[in-house]
Structures are given as structure tokens and as C-alpha cells.
Amino acid sequence: MFEHLSATKMDPILGLMADYRADPREQKIDLGVGVYMNDRGHTPVMRAVKDAEARLMELEDTKAYQGIAGDPRYNELILELLLGAQHSAVAANRVRTLQAPGGSGALRVGGELIFRAKPNAKLWIGVPTWPNHVPLLSGAGLTIEQYPYYDIAARKINADAMMETLRGVPAGDIVLLHGCCHNPTGADLSKAQWDEIGDLALERGFVPYIDTAYQGLGEGLEADAYGVRSLAEKLPEMIIASSCSKNFGLYRERTGSITFVSATPAQADIVASQAMSVARQIYSMPPAHGALLVAMILGDDQLRSEWSAELDEVRERINAMRRALTERIQQNDGGLDFSHIQQQRGMFSFLGISTEQVDRLREQYGIYIVSSTRVNLAGINTSNIDYLAESMRAVLA
Ligand code: LMR
């Protein structure tokens, strides 16, 4: 049977991660996969996570199965993090959250649920987007359409073209949006643009599907939730996939959630039962460890403030690197304008250089950047920024 298979192409981000790890050069720099690194180039376990792990070690007295929806306390607290404590849709009992295996697992459950509910619905994805959105969601059976999001040459959101396309999205179709810290461009919707999209969704009857994987890394925990919260206020239905990989540093623990906002409490129950049936068919139950830690952190004042203080440090370090890189390459650029890097938020920005220049940076200098020209700003630190700026000067000259 296996002779009928041929090898597939490696995912562009994870392939780059493997190439970086195999590169023996000492000066190599990883600006590829979206993982936070501190100023020593290390991805630490967050302090609150370490403390929660110590407590869990003491307290945990069983490894028996959890339910399909995971830990109810985690679901409650993660929903509060997403929508805030007093959200009207939660008060109206129209929202259901299930723990999921990472943001990707959450996205897939959402995709499968959409396909069950409305197999002919099209999923509209902004261009560019995280490269795995298309395989992951088309793999759930959904037909993908595109809307323009970012103008690479102008280095900003292509707002007019985006809105024009969204005005033509038929009722019942789904529109995928990034909650904050847009991956791969770092260019986020303004509050006014979120309001405009919410109004349009209400008028046209399309359903937003928000992927939010970086809450707290953009402007802060509350500000980064503006889009999610405002749309959930306005609309009868929407879906939110969220991840704790980046803001809790729980990458390998696969900790995420999927939230459904429905028109009525009765519909919310039906949706939750269908989502649990989807989960049962794919992975049965999500892994427990990361979600138990998150629930412990969010449910404890001391751990929560320790965590949010460290998250502030993470965000500020990334923003400092944004400023530093902009200054260095702005001086050395060979004519290109890189001021957008300083204005954008989250881990990523597009450099907007050529593919050949990306290849030269990797091959000659050991600097790993996704071929779309996406850089992970968290890979820059005070020890490698000079080498990075010099190498870029050489390549851009
Ligand atoms: C990224 O965009 O680099 C991360 O979300 C990791 C991944 O799975 O692609």
C-alpha cells in the first residue's frame, strides 16, 4: 500500500525550523518559527508556569481521563480571558468553550463543525495568512476563498480592497480573521476597522471565525481582545480559536480552546454537543497538563499577576527589538523603508525584501527567515543584532 505514496513537501515554517537546527554555524540566527526567545536566545518556561507546575506536582492525584471538552475550570477562565468578565453574550448563556489540543487543534474542530453545520459554506481567508490555515481548514472539507489583507509594497493593510471583497461575501459564509498580532505581517486591524467589519458581518450575515494566538503580545491582554469582544457583542454567531502556546509559553503542551457564540442557549448546547462529537472522532480528549497549569495561573491572584508581569516583559522586549531593528536597517538599507516594523505588533513583520535576498541571508549568513519574508522579531537579541544588521546591509546593498 505505501508504494502508492510519495513524500510531501515539508511545511515552510517547520521545515525551516528543522534546517536551522541542523545548521552547524555558530552565528546562525533563527527568525523563523514563531517562538519567543529571551535576550539570551532561549525560550524559557515562564516563571508562573514553573510555579504552577510545582504546585500541580503536589496536588495532582490522578491521571484518569478528563471529559471530551477538557477541564471545565480552564474553559471558564480562558473564556473570561478572551471575552472579559462581564460579556453580554456570556451573560445571555450563548457561549460554549471547549479545551482543544493547541490553537491548531482548536482551528480544526471549528473547521469540522462548520463543515457539519453548512458543508457548502465558503471560508474566506485573508492574503497573506499563516501558511497552515489553508491546509488545516481545507482538510476539514471547507472550500477556501480569499480576500486581500496586506499590501506588501505599501507595507500596510489593504483596507479598501479588503472591505470591498468582504462586502461581497454571501450570507452564511465564514470569514477568518486574526484576533491580534497578525501572523505573518504584524499589521493589526484598528478598532474602527473591527467595528466596520462587525457592522458588515451583521448586515451581510457572514460569520467571523477569529484565530487568536497572541493575546497579550500586541498592546496588552485587554487591548488585544478588542476585536473578539466587540464582534461577540454585536453578532448572533461567531467562532474563536485560541492558543496558549505563545502567551503562556506552552508550545509543546498543546493547549488551546475553541469557543462558539450561538444565537440562543439551546443552539449553544447543540453546537457544543456537535463539537464534542467532532473532538471524539479526531482525538477523543485534549491533553491535560497545559490546561491544568493555565487554570491554576488564571485562578490564582499571585500566579496571575506573576504571569501577566512576565507577559508584559515579553511584549516590551519584542517592541524594543522592533525599534532596534528598524533603526539599524533604516541606516543601512539601500533605500528601502522599514519603518513599518516599529509600528507593527506581535512576533512578526514582513521585511518585504526579495526571495533571493531571503535565500542569501540563510545560505551565506545562517539567518533563517520564512520565504514570505516574515521575521520573528523575538529571535533578535542584543548579541546578534549587530551581525544581523551587517548581514542585511551586505544583502540589501
Ligand atoms: C508560527 O507561525 O511560526 C507558529 O505558529 C508555529 C507554527 O505552527 O507554524
mmCIF file of C-alpha atoms and ligand atoms in Angstrom:
data_model
loop_
_atom_site.group_PDB
_atom_site.id
_atom_site.type_symbol
_atom_site.label_atom_id
_atom_site.label_comp_id
_atom_site.label_asym_id
_atom_site.label_seq_id
_atom_site.Cartn_x
_atom_site.Cartn_y
_atom_site.Cartn_z
ATOM 1 C CA MET A 1 0.000 0.000 0.000
ATOM 2 C CA PHE A 2 2.679 2.511 0.958
ATOM 3 C CA GLU A 3 4.213 2.302 -2.508
ATOM 4 C CA HIS A 4 1.314 4.499 -3.657
ATOM 5 C CA LEU A 5 2.605 7.378 -1.561
ATOM 6 C CA SER A 6 5.247 9.917 -2.450
ATOM 7 C CA ALA A 7 6.894 12.248 0.033
ATOM 8 C CA THR A 8 5.159 15.579 0.615
ATOM 9 C CA LYS A 9 6.774 18.970 0.855
ATOM 10 C CA MET A 10 7.634 19.972 4.410
ATOM 11 C CA ASP A 11 5.582 22.796 5.950
ATOM 12 C CA PRO A 12 7.513 26.027 5.177
ATOM 13 C CA ILE A 13 7.818 27.072 8.823
ATOM 14 C CA LEU A 14 8.533 23.699 10.407
ATOM 15 C CA GLY A 15 10.892 22.787 7.526
ATOM 16 C CA LEU A 16 12.855 25.961 8.212
ATOM 17 C CA MET A 17 12.965 25.124 11.931
ATOM 18 C CA ALA A 18 14.494 21.710 11.120
ATOM 19 C CA ASP A 19 17.041 23.287 8.722
ATOM 20 C CA TYR A 20 18.036 25.831 11.377
ATOM 21 C CA ARG A 21 18.571 23.111 13.979
ATOM 22 C CA ALA A 22 20.761 21.149 11.564
ATOM 23 C CA ASP A 23 22.928 24.184 10.681
ATOM 24 C CA PRO A 24 26.292 23.881 12.496
ATOM 25 C CA ARG A 25 27.264 27.590 12.130
ATOM 26 C CA GLU A 26 27.699 29.336 15.472
ATOM 27 C CA GLN A 27 26.493 32.714 14.342
ATOM 28 C CA LYS A 28 23.222 31.391 12.908
ATOM 29 C CA ILE A 29 20.069 33.328 13.832
ATOM 30 C CA ASP A 30 16.570 31.867 13.999
ATOM 31 C CA LEU A 31 13.983 34.380 12.829
ATOM 32 C CA GLY A 32 11.717 31.621 11.533
ATOM 33 C CA VAL A 33 9.275 29.693 13.703
ATOM 34 C CA GLY A 34 7.042 31.812 15.962
ATOM 35 C CA VAL A 35 8.543 31.025 19.329
ATOM 36 C CA TYR A 36 9.509 33.650 21.906
ATOM 37 C CA MET A 37 13.193 33.858 22.789
ATOM 38 C CA ASN A 38 14.695 35.980 25.536
ATOM 39 C CA ASP A 39 17.765 38.176 25.167
ATOM 40 C CA ARG A 40 19.966 35.077 25.553
ATOM 41 C CA GLY A 41 18.213 33.425 22.616
ATOM 42 C CA HIS A 42 16.478 30.943 24.900
ATOM 43 C CA THR A 43 12.778 30.029 25.081
ATOM 44 C CA PRO A 44 12.224 29.890 28.838
ATOM 45 C CA VAL A 45 9.458 28.228 30.808
ATOM 46 C CA MET A 46 7.539 31.192 32.201
ATOM 47 C CA ARG A 47 8.001 31.777 35.944
ATOM 48 C CA ALA A 48 4.300 31.367 36.761
ATOM 49 C CA VAL A 49 4.228 28.138 34.742
ATOM 50 C CA LYS A 50 7.183 26.779 36.749
ATOM 51 C CA ASP A 51 5.429 27.717 39.993
ATOM 52 C CA ALA A 52 2.149 26.199 38.848
ATOM 53 C CA GLU A 53 3.975 23.031 37.812
ATOM 54 C CA ALA A 54 5.481 22.717 41.292
ATOM 55 C CA ARG A 55 2.036 23.092 42.841
ATOM 56 C CA LEU A 56 0.483 20.663 40.392
ATOM 57 C CA MET A 57 3.116 18.083 41.189
ATOM 58 C CA GLU A 58 1.966 18.227 44.818
ATOM 59 C CA LEU A 59 -1.749 18.402 44.148
ATOM 60 C CA GLU A 60 -2.355 16.157 41.161
ATOM 61 C CA ASP A 61 -3.651 12.833 42.383
ATOM 62 C CA THR A 62 -4.950 11.188 39.222
ATOM 63 C CA LYS A 63 -4.252 10.788 35.553
ATOM 64 C CA ALA A 64 -7.706 9.393 34.832
ATOM 65 C CA TYR A 65 -9.426 10.605 31.648
ATOM 66 C CA GLN A 66 -10.902 14.068 31.554
ATOM 67 C CA GLY A 67 -14.067 14.705 29.558
ATOM 68 C CA ILE A 68 -14.104 15.418 25.830
ATOM 69 C CA ALA A 69 -14.314 19.167 26.500
ATOM 70 C CA GLY A 70 -11.280 19.071 28.800
ATOM 71 C CA ASP A 71 -11.085 20.886 32.124
ATOM 72 C CA PRO A 72 -14.265 22.898 32.856
ATOM 73 C CA ARG A 73 -12.349 25.371 35.055
ATOM 74 C CA TYR A 74 -9.854 26.035 32.254
ATOM 75 C CA ASN A 75 -12.714 26.576 29.807
ATOM 76 C CA GLU A 76 -14.366 29.059 32.128
ATOM 77 C CA LEU A 77 -11.171 31.017 32.798
ATOM 78 C CA ILE A 78 -9.942 31.049 29.218
ATOM 79 C CA LEU A 79 -13.332 32.342 28.098
ATOM 80 C CA GLU A 80 -13.050 35.116 30.664
ATOM 81 C CA LEU A 81 -9.588 35.959 29.331
ATOM 82 C CA LEU A 82 -10.968 36.131 25.801
ATOM 83 C CA LEU A 83 -14.253 37.931 26.347
ATOM 84 C CA GLY A 84 -13.749 39.643 29.720
ATOM 85 C CA ALA A 85 -15.635 39.065 32.961
ATOM 86 C CA GLN A 86 -18.919 40.753 32.065
ATOM 87 C CA HIS A 87 -19.536 39.923 28.428
ATOM 88 C CA SER A 88 -23.155 40.177 27.291
ATOM 89 C CA ALA A 89 -23.029 37.008 25.151
ATOM 90 C CA VAL A 90 -21.756 35.004 28.159
ATOM 91 C CA ALA A 91 -24.420 36.558 30.404
ATOM 92 C CA ALA A 92 -27.015 35.518 27.820
ATOM 93 C CA ASN A 93 -25.682 31.933 28.062
ATOM 94 C CA ARG A 94 -24.963 31.841 24.316
ATOM 95 C CA VAL A 95 -21.286 30.874 24.522
ATOM 96 C CA ARG A 96 -19.616 27.462 24.875
ATOM 97 C CA THR A 97 -15.869 26.795 25.158
ATOM 98 C CA LEU A 98 -14.022 23.502 24.800
ATOM 99 C CA GLN A 99 -10.397 22.851 25.599
ATOM 100 C CA ALA A 100 -8.523 21.793 22.456
ATOM 101 C CA PRO A 101 -5.062 20.453 21.552
ATOM 102 C CA GLY A 102 -3.366 23.781 20.795
ATOM 103 C CA GLY A 103 -4.571 26.542 18.522
ATOM 104 C CA SER A 104 -4.270 24.208 15.533
ATOM 105 C CA GLY A 105 -6.461 21.546 17.139
ATOM 106 C CA ALA A 106 -8.958 24.247 18.024
ATOM 107 C CA LEU A 107 -8.991 25.575 14.460
ATOM 108 C CA ARG A 108 -9.600 22.096 13.118
ATOM 109 C CA VAL A 109 -12.515 21.419 15.481
ATOM 110 C CA GLY A 110 -14.017 24.746 14.389
ATOM 111 C CA GLY A 111 -13.482 23.857 10.727
ATOM 112 C CA GLU A 112 -15.076 20.419 11.091
ATOM 113 C CA LEU A 113 -18.005 21.957 12.956
ATOM 114 C CA ILE A 114 -18.567 24.472 10.157
ATOM 115 C CA PHE A 115 -18.492 21.644 7.629
ATOM 116 C CA ARG A 116 -21.098 19.697 9.610
ATOM 117 C CA ALA A 117 -23.313 22.744 10.001
ATOM 118 C CA LYS A 118 -23.040 24.062 6.453
ATOM 119 C CA PRO A 119 -20.909 21.992 4.043
ATOM 120 C CA ASN A 120 -21.414 24.483 1.222
ATOM 121 C CA ALA A 121 -20.286 27.485 3.223
ATOM 122 C CA LYS A 122 -17.068 29.008 1.925
ATOM 123 C CA LEU A 123 -14.284 30.076 4.239
ATOM 124 C CA TRP A 124 -12.746 33.439 3.342
ATOM 125 C CA ILE A 125 -9.095 33.756 4.288
ATOM 126 C CA GLY A 126 -7.048 36.986 4.195
ATOM 127 C CA VAL A 127 -3.955 37.085 1.996
ATOM 128 C CA PRO A 128 -1.365 36.628 3.303
ATOM 129 C CA THR A 129 -2.090 34.414 6.284
ATOM 130 C CA TRP A 130 -0.408 31.773 8.443
ATOM 131 C CA PRO A 131 0.602 29.174 5.818
ATOM 132 C CA ASN A 132 -1.065 26.299 7.683
ATOM 133 C CA HIS A 133 -4.519 27.925 7.696
ATOM 134 C CA VAL A 134 -5.299 26.683 4.200
ATOM 135 C CA PRO A 135 -4.236 23.010 4.537
ATOM 136 C CA LEU A 136 -5.656 22.784 8.055
ATOM 137 C CA LEU A 137 -9.072 24.193 7.197
ATOM 138 C CA SER A 138 -9.421 22.831 3.683
ATOM 139 C CA GLY A 139 -8.508 19.484 5.267
ATOM 140 C CA ALA A 140 -11.748 19.821 7.249
ATOM 141 C CA GLY A 141 -13.575 19.844 3.903
ATOM 142 C CA LEU A 142 -14.080 23.596 3.602
ATOM 143 C CA THR A 143 -13.809 25.441 0.316
ATOM 144 C CA ILE A 144 -11.423 28.344 0.625
ATOM 145 C CA GLU A 145 -11.883 31.805 -0.865
ATOM 146 C CA GLN A 146 -9.510 34.727 -0.433
ATOM 147 C CA TYR A 147 -9.773 38.371 0.484
ATOM 148 C CA PRO A 148 -6.862 40.828 0.214
ATOM 149 C CA TYR A 149 -5.438 41.803 3.607
ATOM 150 C CA TYR A 150 -1.934 43.256 3.356
ATOM 151 C CA ASP A 151 -0.255 45.282 0.659
ATOM 152 C CA ILE A 152 3.365 44.134 0.709
ATOM 153 C CA ALA A 153 4.670 47.031 -1.389
ATOM 154 C CA ALA A 154 2.824 49.684 0.645
ATOM 155 C CA ARG A 155 3.678 47.795 3.892
ATOM 156 C CA LYS A 156 0.203 48.217 5.357
ATOM 157 C CA ILE A 157 -3.279 46.692 5.464
ATOM 158 C CA ASN A 158 -5.029 46.940 2.139
ATOM 159 C CA ALA A 159 -8.169 48.225 3.856
ATOM 160 C CA ASP A 160 -10.124 49.363 0.797
ATOM 161 C CA ALA A 161 -9.620 46.150 -1.149
ATOM 162 C CA MET A 162 -10.358 44.061 1.957
ATOM 163 C CA MET A 163 -13.628 45.849 2.687
ATOM 164 C CA GLU A 164 -14.679 45.764 -0.939
ATOM 165 C CA THR A 165 -14.242 41.971 -1.045
ATOM 166 C CA LEU A 166 -15.925 41.468 2.333
ATOM 167 C CA ARG A 167 -18.917 43.479 1.113
ATOM 168 C CA GLY A 168 -19.452 40.721 -1.461
ATOM 169 C CA VAL A 169 -19.258 37.762 0.963
ATOM 170 C CA PRO A 170 -22.575 35.898 0.861
ATOM 171 C CA ALA A 171 -24.693 35.348 3.969
ATOM 172 C CA GLY A 172 -23.711 32.181 5.824
ATOM 173 C CA ASP A 173 -20.102 32.156 4.599
ATOM 174 C CA ILE A 174 -17.302 32.305 7.153
ATOM 175 C CA VAL A 175 -14.572 34.970 7.344
ATOM 176 C CA LEU A 176 -11.327 34.079 9.077
ATOM 177 C CA LEU A 177 -9.745 36.975 10.998
ATOM 178 C CA HIS A 178 -6.655 37.236 13.200
ATOM 179 C CA GLY A 179 -7.568 38.473 16.688
ATOM 180 C CA CYS A 180 -4.315 40.405 17.144
ATOM 181 C CA CYS A 181 -0.612 40.278 16.224
ATOM 182 C CA HIS A 182 -1.391 39.261 12.664
ATOM 183 C CA ASN A 183 0.642 36.275 11.527
ATOM 184 C CA PRO A 184 2.625 36.787 9.251
ATOM 185 C CA THR A 185 2.506 40.568 8.817
ATOM 186 C CA GLY A 186 2.182 42.129 12.304
ATOM 187 C CA ALA A 187 -0.350 44.568 10.811
ATOM 188 C CA ASP A 188 -3.451 44.590 13.026
ATOM 189 C CA LEU A 189 -6.922 45.924 12.371
ATOM 190 C CA SER A 190 -7.683 49.215 14.127
ATOM 191 C CA LYS A 191 -10.690 49.487 16.454
ATOM 192 C CA ALA A 192 -12.522 51.364 13.705
ATOM 193 C CA GLN A 193 -11.800 48.566 11.227
ATOM 194 C CA TRP A 194 -13.036 45.928 13.690
ATOM 195 C CA ASP A 195 -16.210 47.989 14.158
ATOM 196 C CA GLU A 196 -16.667 48.264 10.425
ATOM 197 C CA ILE A 197 -16.200 44.510 9.913
ATOM 198 C CA GLY A 198 -18.620 43.756 12.762
ATOM 199 C CA ASP A 199 -21.263 46.007 11.226
ATOM 200 C CA LEU A 200 -20.726 44.446 7.834
ATOM 201 C CA ALA A 201 -20.967 40.895 9.238
ATOM 202 C CA LEU A 202 -24.262 41.830 10.851
ATOM 203 C CA GLU A 203 -25.581 43.418 7.678
ATOM 204 C CA ARG A 204 -24.349 40.707 5.269
ATOM 205 C CA GLY A 205 -24.877 37.722 7.584
ATOM 206 C CA PHE A 206 -21.397 36.253 7.336
ATOM 207 C CA VAL A 207 -19.879 34.537 10.378
ATOM 208 C CA PRO A 208 -16.463 35.613 11.691
ATOM 209 C CA TYR A 209 -14.025 32.884 12.689
ATOM 210 C CA ILE A 210 -11.315 34.520 14.779
ATOM 211 C CA ASP A 211 -7.939 32.903 15.300
ATOM 212 C CA THR A 212 -6.331 34.498 18.332
ATOM 213 C CA ALA A 213 -2.954 33.062 19.260
ATOM 214 C CA TYR A 214 -1.066 36.063 20.643
ATOM 215 C CA GLN A 215 -3.312 37.798 23.190
ATOM 216 C CA GLY A 216 -1.065 39.972 25.353
ATOM 217 C CA LEU A 217 1.811 40.191 22.897
ATOM 218 C CA GLY A 218 0.452 43.144 20.923
ATOM 219 C CA GLU A 219 -0.819 46.027 23.031
ATOM 220 C CA GLY A 220 -1.769 44.098 26.197
ATOM 221 C CA LEU A 221 -4.251 41.442 27.341
ATOM 222 C CA GLU A 222 -7.293 43.713 27.289
ATOM 223 C CA ALA A 223 -6.497 45.818 24.222
ATOM 224 C CA ASP A 224 -5.652 42.722 22.158
ATOM 225 C CA ALA A 225 -9.128 41.333 22.808
ATOM 226 C CA TYR A 226 -10.967 44.330 21.360
ATOM 227 C CA GLY A 227 -11.886 42.655 18.072
ATOM 228 C CA VAL A 228 -13.035 39.385 19.622
ATOM 229 C CA ARG A 229 -15.087 41.138 22.284
ATOM 230 C CA SER A 230 -16.688 43.732 20.050
ATOM 231 C CA LEU A 231 -17.744 41.191 17.419
ATOM 232 C CA ALA A 232 -19.149 38.851 20.076
ATOM 233 C CA GLU A 233 -21.212 41.793 21.413
ATOM 234 C CA LYS A 234 -22.702 42.501 18.041
ATOM 235 C CA LEU A 235 -23.216 39.195 16.295
ATOM 236 C CA PRO A 236 -25.505 36.240 16.824
ATOM 237 C CA GLU A 237 -22.862 33.720 15.786
ATOM 238 C CA MET A 238 -19.118 33.518 15.678
ATOM 239 C CA ILE A 239 -16.233 31.133 16.399
ATOM 240 C CA ILE A 240 -12.990 31.821 18.268
ATOM 241 C CA ALA A 241 -9.933 29.547 18.221
ATOM 242 C CA SER A 242 -7.365 30.460 20.826
ATOM 243 C CA SER A 243 -3.917 29.238 21.787
ATOM 244 C CA CYS A 244 -1.835 29.335 24.983
ATOM 245 C CA SER A 245 1.348 28.432 23.106
ATOM 246 C CA LYS A 246 2.745 31.950 22.960
ATOM 247 C CA ASN A 247 1.223 33.900 25.843
ATOM 248 C CA PHE A 248 1.838 31.094 28.360
ATOM 249 C CA GLY A 249 4.877 29.697 26.527
ATOM 250 C CA LEU A 250 3.206 26.266 26.477
ATOM 251 C CA TYR A 251 4.082 25.419 22.873
ATOM 252 C CA ARG A 252 4.729 21.705 23.280
ATOM 253 C CA GLU A 253 1.896 21.171 25.752
ATOM 254 C CA ARG A 254 -0.678 21.774 23.001
ATOM 255 C CA THR A 255 -3.057 23.969 24.971
ATOM 256 C CA GLY A 256 -5.840 25.793 23.183
ATOM 257 C CA SER A 257 -9.567 26.317 23.119
ATOM 258 C CA ILE A 258 -12.455 26.618 20.724
ATOM 259 C CA THR A 259 -15.368 28.917 21.537
ATOM 260 C CA PHE A 260 -18.720 29.087 19.790
ATOM 261 C CA VAL A 261 -21.111 32.010 20.121
ATOM 262 C CA SER A 262 -24.636 30.949 19.135
ATOM 263 C CA ALA A 263 -27.898 32.803 18.726
ATOM 264 C CA THR A 264 -29.660 31.115 21.672
ATOM 265 C CA PRO A 265 -28.696 28.988 24.710
ATOM 266 C CA ALA A 266 -30.441 25.967 23.179
ATOM 267 C CA GLN A 267 -28.423 26.331 19.971
ATOM 268 C CA ALA A 268 -25.263 26.781 22.023
ATOM 269 C CA ASP A 269 -25.874 23.391 23.651
ATOM 270 C CA ILE A 270 -26.404 21.720 20.297
ATOM 271 C CA VAL A 271 -23.223 23.280 18.898
ATOM 272 C CA ALA A 272 -21.239 22.142 21.963
ATOM 273 C CA SER A 273 -22.548 18.586 21.591
ATOM 274 C CA GLN A 274 -21.558 18.551 17.904
ATOM 275 C CA ALA A 275 -18.118 19.983 18.704
ATOM 276 C CA MET A 276 -17.600 17.251 21.310
ATOM 277 C CA SER A 277 -18.579 14.643 18.762
ATOM 278 C CA VAL A 278 -16.020 16.144 16.330
ATOM 279 C CA ALA A 279 -13.333 16.011 19.023
ATOM 280 C CA ARG A 280 -14.222 12.425 19.900
ATOM 281 C CA GLN A 281 -13.788 11.422 16.266
ATOM 282 C CA ILE A 282 -10.363 13.046 15.959
ATOM 283 C CA TYR A 283 -8.510 12.842 19.286
ATOM 284 C CA SER A 284 -11.135 11.871 21.863
ATOM 285 C CA MET A 285 -9.867 14.171 24.636
ATOM 286 C CA PRO A 286 -7.343 17.005 24.735
ATOM 287 C CA PRO A 287 -4.057 16.683 26.650
ATOM 288 C CA ALA A 288 -4.497 17.819 30.248
ATOM 289 C CA HIS A 289 -1.210 19.182 31.551
ATOM 290 C CA GLY A 290 -1.037 22.638 29.929
ATOM 291 C CA ALA A 291 -4.671 23.442 30.614
ATOM 292 C CA LEU A 292 -4.346 22.494 34.285
ATOM 293 C CA LEU A 293 -1.430 24.935 34.548
ATOM 294 C CA VAL A 294 -3.326 27.719 32.788
ATOM 295 C CA ALA A 295 -6.360 27.189 35.011
ATOM 296 C CA MET A 296 -4.143 27.305 38.086
ATOM 297 C CA ILE A 297 -2.448 30.515 36.929
ATOM 298 C CA LEU A 298 -5.602 32.331 35.885
ATOM 299 C CA GLY A 299 -7.457 31.230 39.009
ATOM 300 C CA ASP A 300 -4.839 32.392 41.489
ATOM 301 C CA ASP A 301 -4.186 36.108 42.062
ATOM 302 C CA GLN A 302 -0.488 35.722 42.781
ATOM 303 C CA LEU A 303 0.283 33.420 39.849
ATOM 304 C CA ARG A 304 -1.867 35.503 37.547
ATOM 305 C CA SER A 305 -0.045 38.737 38.325
ATOM 306 C CA GLU A 306 3.330 36.971 38.065
ATOM 307 C CA TRP A 307 2.290 35.688 34.635
ATOM 308 C CA SER A 308 0.923 38.970 33.314
ATOM 309 C CA ALA A 309 4.036 40.839 34.511
ATOM 310 C CA GLU A 310 6.246 38.411 32.586
ATOM 311 C CA LEU A 311 3.990 38.712 29.560
ATOM 312 C CA ASP A 312 4.485 42.492 29.743
ATOM 313 C CA GLU A 313 8.252 41.908 29.726
ATOM 314 C CA VAL A 314 7.938 39.645 26.688
ATOM 315 C CA ARG A 315 5.918 42.247 24.804
ATOM 316 C CA GLU A 316 8.248 45.068 25.741
ATOM 317 C CA ARG A 317 11.326 43.110 24.694
ATOM 318 C CA ILE A 318 9.817 42.343 21.303
ATOM 319 C CA ASN A 319 8.880 46.000 20.838
ATOM 320 C CA ALA A 320 12.398 47.071 21.845
ATOM 321 C CA MET A 321 13.788 44.730 19.176
ATOM 322 C CA ARG A 322 11.322 46.185 16.664
ATOM 323 C CA ARG A 323 12.716 49.658 17.389
ATOM 324 C CA ALA A 324 16.331 48.479 17.353
ATOM 325 C CA LEU A 325 15.998 46.619 14.063
ATOM 326 C CA THR A 326 14.159 49.491 12.411
ATOM 327 C CA GLU A 327 16.912 51.903 13.436
ATOM 328 C CA ARG A 328 19.744 49.640 12.343
ATOM 329 C CA ILE A 329 18.417 48.632 8.976
ATOM 330 C CA GLN A 330 16.959 52.034 8.283
ATOM 331 C CA GLN A 331 20.544 53.334 8.423
ATOM 332 C CA ASN A 332 21.881 50.514 6.275
ATOM 333 C CA ASP A 333 19.039 49.738 3.982
ATOM 334 C CA GLY A 334 19.985 50.606 0.435
ATOM 335 C CA GLY A 335 16.844 52.688 0.017
ATOM 336 C CA LEU A 336 14.069 50.512 1.448
ATOM 337 C CA ASP A 337 11.665 51.842 4.076
ATOM 338 C CA PHE A 338 11.453 49.607 7.153
ATOM 339 C CA SER A 339 9.565 51.980 9.448
ATOM 340 C CA HIS A 340 6.557 49.631 9.422
ATOM 341 C CA ILE A 341 8.446 47.162 11.645
ATOM 342 C CA GLN A 342 8.416 49.618 14.512
ATOM 343 C CA GLN A 343 4.703 50.316 14.150
ATOM 344 C CA GLN A 344 3.528 46.711 13.860
ATOM 345 C CA ARG A 345 2.789 44.385 16.772
ATOM 346 C CA GLY A 346 3.327 40.814 17.927
ATOM 347 C CA MET A 347 6.106 38.464 16.942
ATOM 348 C CA PHE A 348 6.125 39.033 13.211
ATOM 349 C CA SER A 349 6.646 41.503 10.399
ATOM 350 C CA PHE A 350 7.264 41.124 6.716
ATOM 351 C CA LEU A 351 10.626 42.543 5.654
ATOM 352 C CA GLY A 352 9.357 42.940 2.119
ATOM 353 C CA ILE A 353 12.728 42.020 0.582
ATOM 354 C CA SER A 354 13.128 39.613 -2.335
ATOM 355 C CA THR A 355 13.104 35.811 -2.078
ATOM 356 C CA GLU A 356 16.678 35.800 -3.392
ATOM 357 C CA GLN A 357 17.708 38.068 -0.535
ATOM 358 C CA VAL A 358 15.970 35.752 1.973
ATOM 359 C CA ASP A 359 17.890 32.810 0.443
ATOM 360 C CA ARG A 360 21.213 34.666 0.592
ATOM 361 C CA LEU A 361 20.663 35.572 4.234
ATOM 362 C CA ARG A 362 20.171 31.900 5.027
ATOM 363 C CA GLU A 363 22.816 30.386 2.778
ATOM 364 C CA GLN A 364 25.650 32.893 3.289
ATOM 365 C CA TYR A 365 24.945 34.199 6.780
ATOM 366 C CA GLY A 366 22.917 31.488 8.565
ATOM 367 C CA ILE A 367 19.971 33.855 9.096
ATOM 368 C CA TYR A 368 16.693 31.948 8.864
ATOM 369 C CA ILE A 369 13.617 33.844 7.656
ATOM 370 C CA VAL A 370 10.412 32.330 6.237
ATOM 371 C CA SER A 371 10.403 32.691 2.439
ATOM 372 C CA SER A 372 7.423 35.049 2.605
ATOM 373 C CA THR A 373 9.996 37.419 4.256
ATOM 374 C CA ARG A 374 8.298 37.000 7.640
ATOM 375 C CA VAL A 375 10.714 37.613 10.515
ATOM 376 C CA ASN A 376 10.187 36.612 14.133
ATOM 377 C CA LEU A 377 11.372 39.720 15.969
ATOM 378 C CA ALA A 378 11.759 37.686 19.179
ATOM 379 C CA GLY A 379 14.732 35.910 17.574
ATOM 380 C CA ILE A 380 16.720 39.161 17.716
ATOM 381 C CA ASN A 381 18.759 39.988 20.797
ATOM 382 C CA THR A 382 21.465 42.394 21.905
ATOM 383 C CA SER A 383 24.174 39.841 20.998
ATOM 384 C CA ASN A 384 23.051 39.096 17.447
ATOM 385 C CA ILE A 385 21.598 42.399 16.239
ATOM 386 C CA ASP A 386 24.942 43.781 15.004
ATOM 387 C CA TYR A 387 25.629 40.657 12.967
ATOM 388 C CA LEU A 388 22.063 40.708 11.664
ATOM 389 C CA ALA A 389 22.254 44.366 10.634
ATOM 390 C CA GLU A 390 25.657 43.875 8.971
ATOM 391 C CA SER A 391 24.422 40.816 7.071
ATOM 392 C CA MET A 392 21.324 42.651 5.944
ATOM 393 C CA ARG A 393 23.414 45.585 4.786
ATOM 394 C CA ALA A 394 25.501 43.204 2.703
ATOM 395 C CA VAL A 395 22.453 41.521 1.188
ATOM 396 C CA LEU A 396 20.411 44.656 0.555
ATOM 397 C CA ALA A 397 23.339 46.608 -0.951
HETATM 398 C C1 LMR B 1 4.372 30.092 13.509
HETATM 399 O O1 LMR B 1 3.569 30.707 12.794
HETATM 400 O O2 LMR B 1 5.596 30.121 13.315
HETATM 401 C C2 LMR B 1 3.871 29.273 14.667
HETATM 402 O O3 LMR B 1 2.506 29.468 14.811
HETATM 403 C C3 LMR B 1 4.294 27.867 14.623
HETATM 404 C C4 LMR B 1 3.567 27.053 13.592
HETATM 405 O O4 LMR B 1 2.986 26.037 13.971
HETATM 406 O O5 LMR B 1 3.587 27.388 12.403
#
